[in-house]
Amino acid sequence: MSGEAPSRAANSAPSGGSAAATAASVGGPLLDIAGLDAGYGEMQVLRGVSLVVRPAEIVAMVGGNGAGKTTLLRAISRLISSRGNIAFDGRALPATADDVFAAGLVQVPEGRQLFDRMSVEENLRMGAYRRRDTSAIAEDLERMYGIFPRLADRRRQIAGSMSGGEQQMCAMARAMMARPRLMMVDEMSLGLAPVIVDLLLETMTRIRAEGVTVLLVEQDVHAALSVADRGYVMETGEIVREGTARSLESDPEVQRAYLGDVTGGD
């Protein structure tokens, strides 16, 4: 499973926006990856991946199924071993998944992975399991219900009985309850109707406006680039394109491979 406690040491919650603002003020990246290799056993998936995510950005990592995007998030989350350099806020990324979460990198996994037999509110509270600031947790719950009004109507409903779109909202709200510095969202649009995807993308811009940095991993290239500031294209475990979202949208190779050849050229 995978927003920001007033007192990080006291609350044991992920570090929050003030540190991100500090990183932004000095122009340093929040997440800096260089030469990352990763895989599963003898099977190498990522090869020399390098990328940068700056504070308060939405950065899209796009590519087809099997490109290695989810493997990248698992490596960042320390769920699988890797080689290379990963720095977070100017320091080496912690070595364990629990310490990565405590540092403020929180993942919304592919397939949501909710606690299906628990209520919506119980799922949201699980996002704050490291926190001890009870009154602030209650305030954040109400804030999540403001961002995701459908969840407010379903706070007592069993999470597994909701629609796919509502479950995705619940997964994103659960991650926000941890007060992340960087929220990594894996295949948010998977299996959802376009109208729900548009609603979630609109919500993501609101989350960024609150100071949360977002790394969005998506097969739906058009959707991801529509809200991103910058993007990377991954193919067979390597970064093959990078740039602003607008430049990638207008790149002929990206158009042919992922967006359809809108230019009508050969």
Short mmCIF file of C-alpha atoms in Angstrom, two decimals:
data_model
loop_
_atom_site.label_atom_id
_atom_site.label_comp_id
_atom_site.label_asym_id
_atom_site.label_seq_id
_atom_site.Cartn_x
_atom_site.Cartn_y
_atom_site.Cartn_z
CA MET A 1 0.00 0.00 0.00
CA SER A 2 0.97 2.19 -0.44
CA GLY A 3 0.15 13.86 2.89
CA GLU A 4 2.08 15.37 5.85
CA ALA A 5 2.33 15.32 9.59
CA PRO A 6 2.95 18.52 11.53
CA SER A 7 5.59 16.77 13.63
CA ARG A 8 7.28 13.98 11.71
CA ALA A 9 9.30 12.53 14.53
CA ALA A 10 6.41 12.56 16.94
CA ASN A 11 3.87 11.17 14.51
CA SER A 12 6.07 8.67 12.63
CA ALA A 13 4.27 9.70 9.44
CA PRO A 14 5.90 10.25 6.06
CA SER A 15 7.71 13.54 5.72
CA GLY A 16 5.64 16.23 4.06
CA GLY A 17 5.29 19.33 1.97
CA SER A 18 7.55 21.70 3.90
CA ALA A 19 10.59 19.63 2.99
CA ALA A 20 9.40 19.43 -0.59
CA ALA A 21 9.11 23.19 -0.63
CA THR A 22 12.67 23.41 0.67
CA ALA A 23 13.87 21.17 -2.15
CA ALA A 24 11.98 23.31 -4.63
CA SER A 25 13.49 26.51 -3.28
CA VAL A 26 17.01 25.29 -3.99
CA GLY A 27 16.02 23.78 -7.34
CA GLY A 28 16.98 20.22 -6.45
CA PRO A 29 15.08 17.14 -7.57
CA LEU A 30 12.87 15.31 -5.11
CA LEU A 31 13.57 11.95 -6.77
CA ASP A 32 16.76 11.37 -8.74
CA ILE A 33 17.42 7.97 -10.34
CA ALA A 34 20.57 7.16 -12.28
CA GLY A 35 21.61 3.95 -14.02
CA LEU A 36 18.97 1.74 -12.41
CA ASP A 37 18.96 -1.97 -13.21
CA ALA A 38 16.33 -4.29 -11.74
CA GLY A 39 14.46 -7.49 -12.41
CA TYR A 40 13.29 -10.78 -10.99
CA GLY A 41 15.87 -13.47 -10.31
CA GLU A 42 17.91 -14.00 -13.45
CA MET A 43 15.50 -11.98 -15.59
CA GLN A 44 16.64 -8.38 -15.99
CA VAL A 45 13.80 -5.96 -16.71
CA LEU A 46 15.22 -2.46 -16.21
CA ARG A 47 18.42 -1.43 -17.94
CA GLY A 48 20.17 1.80 -17.01
CA VAL A 49 17.02 3.77 -16.20
CA SER A 50 17.59 7.41 -15.26
CA LEU A 51 14.93 9.98 -14.43
CA VAL A 52 14.27 13.04 -12.30
CA VAL A 53 11.10 14.16 -10.51
CA ARG A 54 11.07 17.70 -9.13
CA PRO A 55 8.94 18.94 -6.25
CA ALA A 56 5.28 19.65 -7.06
CA GLU A 57 5.50 18.13 -10.53
CA ILE A 58 3.30 15.54 -12.15
CA VAL A 59 5.66 13.31 -14.12
CA ALA A 60 4.27 10.62 -16.42
CA MET A 61 6.05 7.32 -17.08
CA VAL A 62 4.31 5.85 -20.10
CA GLY A 63 4.74 2.77 -22.24
CA GLY A 64 3.05 -0.41 -23.31
CA ASN A 65 2.22 -3.44 -21.23
CA GLY A 66 5.41 -5.23 -20.20
CA ALA A 67 7.64 -2.20 -20.73
CA GLY A 68 8.92 -2.34 -17.12
CA LYS A 69 6.94 0.52 -15.60
CA THR A 70 5.59 -1.42 -12.62
CA THR A 71 9.02 -2.96 -12.05
CA LEU A 72 10.38 0.58 -11.76
CA LEU A 73 7.89 1.44 -9.03
CA ARG A 74 8.66 -1.78 -7.18
CA ALA A 75 12.37 -0.96 -7.31
CA ILE A 76 11.76 2.57 -6.01
CA SER A 77 9.55 1.17 -3.24
CA ARG A 78 12.31 -1.34 -2.35
CA LEU A 79 9.99 -4.26 -2.99
CA ILE A 80 12.59 -5.81 -5.31
CA SER A 81 16.36 -5.51 -5.36
CA SER A 82 18.09 -3.18 -7.80
CA ARG A 83 21.45 -1.75 -8.80
CA GLY A 84 22.13 1.90 -9.46
CA ASN A 85 21.55 5.14 -7.61
CA ILE A 86 18.24 6.34 -6.19
CA ALA A 87 18.27 9.61 -4.24
CA PHE A 88 15.30 11.15 -2.48
CA ASP A 89 15.51 14.80 -1.45
CA GLY A 90 19.26 14.74 -1.95
CA ARG A 91 19.93 11.63 0.13
CA ALA A 92 20.29 7.96 -0.71
CA LEU A 93 16.89 6.27 -0.68
CA PRO A 94 16.38 4.05 2.41
CA ALA A 95 17.05 0.37 1.88
CA THR A 96 13.77 -1.10 3.16
CA ALA A 97 10.17 -0.72 1.99
CA ASP A 98 9.01 0.42 5.42
CA ASP A 99 11.67 3.13 5.59
CA VAL A 100 10.83 4.28 2.07
CA PHE A 101 7.20 4.68 3.12
CA ALA A 102 8.29 6.53 6.26
CA ALA A 103 10.37 8.90 4.10
CA GLY A 104 7.22 9.89 2.22
CA LEU A 105 7.20 7.76 -0.95
CA VAL A 106 3.77 6.18 -1.09
CA GLN A 107 2.50 3.94 -3.88
CA VAL A 108 -1.02 3.47 -5.21
CA PRO A 109 -0.58 -0.03 -6.64
CA GLU A 110 -1.98 -1.44 -9.84
CA GLY A 111 -5.30 -3.12 -9.12
CA ARG A 112 -5.90 -0.90 -6.05
CA GLN A 113 -5.23 -3.70 -3.52
CA LEU A 114 -7.79 -2.49 -1.03
CA PHE A 115 -8.85 -4.42 2.05
CA ASP A 116 -12.00 -5.68 0.34
CA ARG A 117 -13.87 -6.73 3.48
CA MET A 118 -13.19 -3.53 5.36
CA SER A 119 -15.21 -0.34 5.03
CA VAL A 120 -14.08 2.65 3.01
CA GLU A 121 -13.21 4.59 6.14
CA GLU A 122 -11.30 1.68 7.63
CA ASN A 123 -9.25 1.50 4.41
CA LEU A 124 -8.52 5.21 4.61
CA ARG A 125 -7.42 4.91 8.22
CA MET A 126 -5.00 2.17 7.20
CA GLY A 127 -3.19 4.79 5.15
CA ALA A 128 -2.48 6.67 8.36
CA TYR A 129 -1.33 3.61 10.32
CA ARG A 130 2.06 5.13 11.14
CA ARG A 131 0.61 8.40 12.35
CA ARG A 132 -0.20 9.25 15.96
CA ASP A 133 -1.76 12.70 15.45
CA THR A 134 -5.35 11.63 16.08
CA SER A 135 -7.00 15.01 15.58
CA ALA A 136 -5.09 15.64 12.33
CA ILE A 137 -6.06 12.19 11.05
CA ALA A 138 -9.71 13.07 11.63
CA GLU A 139 -9.20 16.35 9.75
CA ASP A 140 -7.52 14.55 6.88
CA LEU A 141 -10.40 12.08 6.66
CA GLU A 142 -12.80 14.95 6.13
CA ARG A 143 -10.38 16.49 3.63
CA MET A 144 -10.35 13.24 1.65
CA TYR A 145 -14.14 13.18 1.65
CA GLY A 146 -14.01 16.72 0.26
CA ILE A 147 -11.63 15.69 -2.52
CA PHE A 148 -13.55 12.46 -3.21
CA PRO A 149 -17.23 13.23 -2.43
CA ARG A 150 -18.36 9.78 -3.55
CA LEU A 151 -16.35 8.26 -0.72
CA ALA A 152 -18.14 10.46 1.80
CA ASP A 153 -21.43 8.87 0.74
CA ARG A 154 -19.91 5.40 1.04
CA ARG A 155 -17.70 5.73 4.10
CA ARG A 156 -19.45 2.79 5.84
CA GLN A 157 -19.71 0.66 2.71
CA ILE A 158 -17.56 -2.44 2.27
CA ALA A 159 -14.76 -1.41 -0.11
CA GLY A 160 -14.95 -4.57 -2.20
CA SER A 161 -18.58 -3.88 -3.10
CA MET A 162 -17.86 -0.55 -4.80
CA SER A 163 -17.32 0.06 -8.51
CA GLY A 164 -13.81 0.01 -9.97
CA GLY A 165 -13.71 3.80 -10.18
CA GLU A 166 -14.80 4.20 -6.58
CA GLN A 167 -12.19 1.67 -5.49
CA GLN A 168 -9.52 3.68 -7.31
CA MET A 169 -10.65 6.80 -5.50
CA CYS A 170 -10.41 4.90 -2.22
CA ALA A 171 -6.88 3.70 -3.04
CA MET A 172 -5.74 7.23 -3.87
CA ALA A 173 -7.37 8.66 -0.75
CA ARG A 174 -5.75 5.95 1.37
CA ALA A 175 -2.34 6.95 0.00
CA MET A 176 -3.08 10.61 0.71
CA MET A 177 -3.90 9.75 4.32
CA ALA A 178 -0.20 8.98 4.75
CA ARG A 179 0.55 12.61 3.83
CA PRO A 180 3.05 11.64 1.11
CA ARG A 181 5.77 13.78 -0.34
CA LEU A 182 5.76 11.71 -3.53
CA MET A 183 2.73 9.68 -4.58
CA MET A 184 3.44 6.99 -7.18
CA VAL A 185 0.30 5.90 -9.02
CA ASP A 186 0.43 2.66 -11.02
CA GLU A 187 -2.02 2.21 -13.94
CA MET A 188 -4.75 4.43 -12.50
CA SER A 189 -6.96 4.17 -15.59
CA LEU A 190 -6.83 0.39 -15.96
CA GLY A 191 -10.30 -1.02 -16.64
CA LEU A 192 -12.11 2.26 -15.95
CA ALA A 193 -14.59 4.15 -18.12
CA PRO A 194 -13.22 7.32 -19.78
CA VAL A 195 -15.53 9.59 -17.78
CA ILE A 196 -14.15 8.14 -14.53
CA VAL A 197 -10.57 8.48 -15.78
CA ASP A 198 -11.22 12.14 -16.56
CA LEU A 199 -12.58 12.66 -13.04
CA LEU A 200 -9.51 11.01 -11.50
CA LEU A 201 -7.16 13.08 -13.64
CA GLU A 202 -8.93 16.26 -12.51
CA THR A 203 -8.55 15.09 -8.92
CA MET A 204 -4.85 14.46 -9.48
CA THR A 205 -4.30 18.09 -10.48
CA ARG A 206 -6.01 19.13 -7.24
CA ILE A 207 -3.71 16.80 -5.28
CA ARG A 208 -0.69 18.40 -6.95
CA ALA A 209 -2.08 21.85 -6.13
CA GLU A 210 -1.92 20.84 -2.47
CA GLY A 211 1.85 20.32 -2.83
CA VAL A 212 2.03 16.58 -3.43
CA THR A 213 4.44 15.45 -6.14
CA VAL A 214 3.11 12.71 -8.43
CA LEU A 215 4.82 10.02 -10.51
CA LEU A 216 2.07 8.63 -12.74
CA VAL A 217 2.72 5.29 -14.46
CA GLU A 218 0.27 4.68 -17.30
CA GLN A 219 -0.43 2.69 -20.45
CA ASP A 220 -2.97 5.35 -21.42
CA VAL A 221 -0.43 7.78 -22.84
CA HIS A 222 -2.95 10.45 -23.82
CA ALA A 223 -4.50 10.51 -20.35
CA ALA A 224 -1.16 10.67 -18.57
CA LEU A 225 0.30 13.41 -20.74
CA SER A 226 -2.89 15.48 -20.47
CA VAL A 227 -2.11 16.26 -16.81
CA ALA A 228 1.67 15.83 -16.65
CA ASP A 229 4.32 18.53 -16.69
CA ARG A 230 6.95 16.18 -18.12
CA GLY A 231 7.13 12.60 -19.20
CA TYR A 232 9.29 9.61 -20.00
CA VAL A 233 8.58 6.82 -22.47
CA MET A 234 9.76 3.34 -21.49
CA GLU A 235 10.19 0.42 -23.86
CA THR A 236 11.61 -2.99 -22.91
CA GLY A 237 13.05 -1.66 -19.67
CA GLU A 238 14.78 1.41 -21.09
CA ILE A 239 13.90 5.10 -21.36
CA VAL A 240 13.62 5.88 -25.07
CA ARG A 241 12.04 9.36 -24.97
CA GLU A 242 11.76 12.17 -22.45
CA GLY A 243 10.59 15.77 -22.45
CA THR A 244 7.74 18.05 -21.61
CA ALA A 245 4.28 16.54 -21.90
CA ARG A 246 3.50 18.80 -24.86
CA SER A 247 6.69 17.86 -26.71
CA LEU A 248 5.98 14.15 -26.24
CA GLU A 249 2.40 14.55 -27.43
CA SER A 250 3.67 16.15 -30.63
CA ASP A 251 6.56 13.70 -31.14
CA PRO A 252 5.84 11.75 -34.36
CA GLU A 253 7.26 8.51 -32.94
CA VAL A 254 5.13 8.77 -29.79
CA GLN A 255 2.08 9.56 -31.90
CA ARG A 256 2.61 6.55 -34.13
CA ALA A 257 3.36 4.13 -31.30
CA TYR A 258 0.88 5.26 -28.64
CA LEU A 259 -1.51 7.96 -29.80
CA GLY A 260 -2.29 6.86 -33.36
CA ASP A 261 -0.76 8.65 -36.33
CA VAL A 262 -2.77 11.86 -36.00
CA THR A 263 -0.60 13.60 -38.60
CA GLY A 264 -1.66 11.21 -41.34
CA GLY A 265 1.96 10.80 -42.39
CA ASP A 266 3.70 7.60 -43.46
#
